[in-house]
CSV table of C-alpha atoms in Angstrom, one decimal:
chain,number,residue,atom,x,y,z
A,80,ASP,CA,0.0,0.0,0.0
A,81,THR,CA,1.6,3.3,-1.1
A,82,GLY,CA,-1.0,5.6,0.4
A,83,VAL,CA,-0.8,7.8,3.4
A,84,SER,CA,-0.8,5.7,6.6
A,85,GLN,CA,-1.9,6.8,10.0
A,86,ASN,CA,-1.5,4.9,13.3
A,87,PRO,CA,-3.3,4.1,15.5
A,88,ARG,CA,-6.7,4.2,13.8
A,89,HIS,CA,-8.5,4.6,17.1
A,90,LYS,CA,-7.3,5.8,20.5
A,91,ILE,CA,-9.3,6.1,23.7
A,92,THR,CA,-7.6,7.9,26.5
A,93,LYS,CA,-8.4,9.4,29.9
A,94,ARG,CA,-8.5,13.1,30.3
A,95,GLY,CA,-5.1,14.5,31.3
A,96,GLN,CA,-3.1,11.8,29.5
A,97,ASN,CA,-0.7,12.4,26.7
A,98,VAL,CA,-1.2,10.8,23.3
A,99,THR,CA,0.9,10.6,20.1
A,100,PHE,CA,-0.2,9.8,16.6
A,101,ARG,CA,2.0,8.9,13.7
A,102,CYS,CA,1.6,9.7,10.0
A,103,ASP,CA,3.6,8.1,7.2
A,104,PRO,CA,3.1,10.1,4.0
A,105,ILE,CA,3.5,8.9,0.4
A,106,SER,CA,7.2,8.4,0.1
A,107,GLU,CA,8.1,11.0,-2.5
A,108,HIS,CA,5.8,13.7,-1.0
A,109,ASN,CA,7.6,16.7,0.5
A,110,ARG,CA,4.6,18.4,2.1
A,111,LEU,CA,2.6,17.0,5.0
A,112,TYR,CA,-0.5,18.4,6.7
A,113,TRP,CA,-2.4,17.7,9.9
A,114,TYR,CA,-6.1,18.4,10.1
A,115,ARG,CA,-8.7,17.9,12.8
A,116,GLN,CA,-12.3,17.0,11.9
A,117,THR,CA,-15.3,16.8,14.2
A,118,LEU,CA,-18.6,15.2,13.3
A,119,GLY,CA,-20.5,17.1,10.7
A,120,GLN,CA,-17.7,19.5,10.0
A,121,GLY,CA,-15.0,19.9,7.4
A,122,PRO,CA,-11.3,19.3,8.3
A,123,GLU,CA,-9.7,22.2,10.2
A,124,PHE,CA,-6.1,23.0,9.4
A,125,LEU,CA,-3.7,22.5,12.2
A,126,THR,CA,-0.2,22.6,10.8
A,127,TYR,CA,2.0,21.7,7.9
A,128,PHE,CA,5.5,20.8,7.0
A,129,GLN,CA,7.6,21.3,3.9
A,130,ASN,CA,10.2,18.5,4.2
A,131,GLU,CA,11.2,18.8,7.9
A,132,ALA,CA,10.4,22.5,8.4
A,133,GLN,CA,7.1,23.3,10.1
A,134,LEU,CA,5.9,26.3,8.0
A,135,GLU,CA,2.6,27.2,9.6
A,136,LYS,CA,0.6,26.5,12.7
A,137,SER,CA,-3.0,27.3,13.2
A,138,ARG,CA,-4.1,29.2,16.2
A,139,LEU,CA,-6.2,26.1,16.9
A,140,LEU,CA,-2.9,24.4,17.8
A,141,SER,CA,-2.6,25.3,21.5
A,142,ASP,CA,0.6,24.8,23.5
A,143,ARG,CA,-0.6,21.3,24.4
A,144,PHE,CA,-0.1,20.3,20.7
A,145,SER,CA,3.2,19.7,19.1
A,146,ALA,CA,4.1,18.2,15.8
A,147,GLU,CA,7.4,17.0,14.4
A,148,ARG,CA,8.6,15.7,11.1
A,149,PRO,CA,12.2,14.5,11.7
A,150,LYS,CA,14.2,14.0,8.5
A,151,GLY,CA,11.3,15.1,6.4
A,152,SER,CA,9.7,11.6,6.4
A,153,PHE,CA,7.1,10.5,8.9
A,154,SER,CA,5.4,12.9,11.3
A,155,THR,CA,4.1,12.7,14.8
A,156,LEU,CA,1.4,14.8,16.5
A,157,GLU,CA,1.4,14.8,20.3
A,158,ILE,CA,-1.3,16.1,22.5
A,159,GLN,CA,-0.4,16.7,26.1
A,160,ARG,CA,-2.9,16.8,29.0
A,161,THR,CA,-5.8,15.8,26.8
A,162,GLU,CA,-9.2,17.4,27.3
A,163,GLN,CA,-12.6,16.2,26.2
A,164,GLY,CA,-12.7,18.9,23.6
A,165,ASP,CA,-9.7,17.2,21.9
A,166,SER,CA,-12.0,14.3,20.8
A,167,ALA,CA,-12.0,14.3,17.1
A,168,MET,CA,-10.6,12.6,14.0
A,169,TYR,CA,-7.1,13.7,13.3
A,170,LEU,CA,-6.3,13.5,9.6
A,171,CYS,CA,-2.9,13.6,7.9
A,172,ALA,CA,-2.4,14.5,4.2
A,173,SER,CA,0.6,14.7,2.0
A,174,SER,CA,1.3,16.2,-1.4
A,175,LEU,CA,4.2,16.8,-3.8
A,176,VAL,CA,4.9,20.4,-4.3
A,177,SER,CA,6.9,21.0,-7.5
A,178,GLY,CA,5.1,23.8,-9.1
A,179,GLY,CA,1.5,23.7,-10.5
A,180,PHE,CA,-1.2,21.4,-9.3
A,181,THR,CA,-0.6,19.6,-6.1
A,182,GLU,CA,-3.3,17.3,-4.9
A,183,ALA,CA,-3.3,16.3,-1.3
A,184,PHE,CA,-3.9,12.7,-0.4
A,185,PHE,CA,-5.4,11.9,3.0
A,186,GLY,CA,-4.8,9.1,5.3
A,187,GLN,CA,-7.6,7.2,7.0
A,188,GLY,CA,-7.3,9.3,10.2
A,189,THR,CA,-6.9,8.6,13.9
A,190,ARG,CA,-10.1,8.8,15.9
A,191,LEU,CA,-9.4,10.1,19.4
A,192,THR,CA,-11.9,9.8,22.2
A,193,VAL,CA,-11.0,11.5,25.5
A,194,VAL,CA,-13.1,10.1,28.4
B,62,GLY,CA,-9.9,35.9,7.0
B,63,GLN,CA,-11.3,32.8,5.5
B,64,ASN,CA,-14.9,31.9,4.8
B,65,ILE,CA,-16.1,29.0,2.8
B,66,ASP,CA,-19.8,28.3,2.6
B,67,GLN,CA,-21.7,25.3,1.3
B,68,PRO,CA,-25.2,24.0,1.9
B,69,THR,CA,-25.3,21.6,4.9
B,70,GLU,CA,-27.4,18.9,3.3
B,71,MET,CA,-29.0,18.0,0.0
B,72,THR,CA,-31.2,15.2,-1.2
B,73,ALA,CA,-31.6,13.8,-4.7
B,74,THR,CA,-32.9,10.7,-6.4
B,75,GLU,CA,-30.9,8.0,-8.3
B,76,GLY,CA,-30.3,8.9,-11.9
B,77,ALA,CA,-30.8,12.7,-11.3
B,78,ILE,CA,-28.4,15.6,-11.5
B,79,VAL,CA,-27.4,17.6,-8.5
B,80,GLN,CA,-25.4,20.8,-8.2
B,81,ILE,CA,-23.5,21.6,-5.0
B,82,ASN,CA,-22.5,25.2,-4.6
B,83,CYS,CA,-19.5,26.7,-2.8
B,84,THR,CA,-18.7,30.3,-2.2
B,85,TYR,CA,-15.5,31.5,-0.7
B,86,GLN,CA,-13.7,34.5,0.7
B,87,THR,CA,-10.0,34.1,1.3
B,88,SER,CA,-7.2,36.5,1.6
B,89,GLY,CA,-5.3,34.6,-1.1
B,90,PHE,CA,-6.4,32.1,-3.7
B,91,ASN,CA,-4.5,29.5,-5.7
B,92,GLY,CA,-7.0,26.8,-6.6
B,93,LEU,CA,-10.2,25.2,-5.5
B,94,PHE,CA,-10.6,21.5,-4.7
B,95,TRP,CA,-13.6,19.2,-4.3
B,96,TYR,CA,-13.2,16.1,-2.1
B,97,GLN,CA,-15.7,13.3,-1.5
B,98,GLN,CA,-15.9,11.8,2.0
B,99,HIS,CA,-17.9,8.7,3.0
B,100,ALA,CA,-18.8,8.4,6.6
B,101,GLY,CA,-15.9,7.3,8.7
B,102,GLU,CA,-13.5,7.4,5.8
B,103,ALA,CA,-10.8,9.8,4.6
B,104,PRO,CA,-11.6,12.5,2.0
B,105,THR,CA,-10.8,11.5,-1.6
B,106,PHE,CA,-9.9,13.9,-4.3
B,107,LEU,CA,-12.5,14.7,-7.0
B,108,SER,CA,-11.5,17.8,-8.9
B,109,TYR,CA,-9.3,20.9,-9.0
B,110,ASN,CA,-10.0,24.3,-10.6
B,111,VAL,CA,-7.5,27.1,-10.7
B,112,LEU,CA,-8.7,29.0,-13.8
B,113,ASP,CA,-12.3,30.1,-14.5
B,114,GLY,CA,-14.5,27.6,-16.3
B,115,LEU,CA,-15.7,24.0,-16.3
B,116,GLU,CA,-13.6,20.9,-15.7
B,117,GLU,CA,-15.3,17.7,-16.6
B,118,LYS,CA,-14.3,14.3,-15.4
B,119,GLY,CA,-16.8,11.5,-16.1
B,120,ARG,CA,-20.0,12.0,-14.2
B,121,PHE,CA,-18.5,14.8,-12.2
B,122,SER,CA,-17.8,18.4,-13.3
B,123,SER,CA,-16.6,21.4,-11.4
B,124,PHE,CA,-16.9,25.0,-12.2
B,125,LEU,CA,-15.0,28.1,-11.0
B,126,SER,CA,-15.6,31.8,-11.2
B,127,ARG,CA,-12.8,33.6,-9.4
B,128,SER,CA,-14.3,37.0,-9.8
B,129,LYS,CA,-17.4,35.8,-8.0
B,130,GLY,CA,-15.7,33.6,-5.4
B,131,TYR,CA,-17.9,30.8,-6.5
B,132,SER,CA,-17.7,27.2,-7.5
B,133,TYR,CA,-20.0,24.3,-8.0
B,134,LEU,CA,-19.7,20.5,-8.3
B,135,LEU,CA,-22.1,18.9,-10.7
B,136,LEU,CA,-22.9,15.2,-10.3
B,137,LYS,CA,-24.8,13.5,-13.1
B,138,GLU,CA,-26.5,10.2,-13.3
B,139,LEU,CA,-26.5,9.9,-9.6
B,140,GLN,CA,-25.9,6.5,-8.0
B,141,MET,CA,-26.6,5.3,-4.5
B,142,LYS,CA,-22.9,5.2,-3.8
B,143,ASP,CA,-22.7,8.9,-4.4
B,144,SER,CA,-24.3,9.4,-0.9
B,145,ALA,CA,-21.5,11.1,0.9
B,146,SER,CA,-20.2,14.5,2.1
B,147,TYR,CA,-18.7,16.7,-0.5
B,148,LEU,CA,-16.0,19.1,0.7
B,149,CYS,CA,-15.1,22.3,-1.0
B,150,ALA,CA,-11.5,23.4,-0.2
B,151,VAL,CA,-9.6,26.5,-1.2
B,152,ARG,CA,-5.8,26.7,-1.4
B,153,ASP,CA,-5.3,29.9,0.6
B,154,THR,CA,-2.0,31.8,0.1
B,155,GLY,CA,-3.0,34.7,2.3
B,156,THR,CA,-0.4,34.0,5.0
B,157,GLY,CA,2.4,33.6,2.5
B,158,PHE,CA,2.2,29.9,2.6
B,159,GLN,CA,-0.2,27.6,0.9
B,160,LYS,CA,-2.7,25.6,2.9
B,161,LEU,CA,-6.0,23.9,2.1
B,162,VAL,CA,-8.9,25.5,3.9
B,163,PHE,CA,-12.1,23.4,3.9
B,164,GLY,CA,-15.8,24.2,4.1
B,165,THR,CA,-18.0,22.3,6.5
B,166,GLY,CA,-19.1,20.0,3.7
B,167,THR,CA,-22.4,19.2,2.0
B,168,ARG,CA,-24.0,15.9,3.0
B,169,LEU,CA,-25.7,14.4,-0.1
B,170,LEU,CA,-28.3,11.7,0.3
B,171,VAL,CA,-29.3,9.8,-2.8
B,172,SER,CA,-32.5,7.9,-2.6
B,173,PRO,CA,-33.9,5.2,-4.9
């Protein structure tokens, strides 16, 4: 499978715990995005990377959220001291930016439930 | 700021044609995308418009008017499997970087 892969697919955690999600983009893609989606809403932009550089962070990304993309390959999104409001689907997408049209391919997402 | 508006829900019958509208206001613009998302699944790419006009791809077509900040997705010969959410997304360059900004999505229900 050469698509975008996210792990785990589901995560249930107690409020106050830390969680970490992983995204493996399509191998030749240099751009990687994180989005959050709640029921009935469209994906909300969180942050994105061009290779290993984190170029933009949404104001939705509080200090409890941190994302990394070491070596410009896979990425991790960590949420510290989780709150019930963090419950959502976390989507990762990747694209190849080389001028012109750049379609983003999405992974299946990690569904987080904070209890 | 960014504002992307789509109808929340639409219904149509199998075999019919449906048009899903999207209006947008962004500080920068470099293309508009339509994605399809079935419940519990990831969004999948349908179409891309960066210039004004109509792009046709099989049963799906997408139209863009940059001066009006308006796009639509046209679905012909509807099938039951087309029941899904349709997401309009704009590639916003207003902050100096490019990111996809999504609308809330239009849930389409196709009935027999």
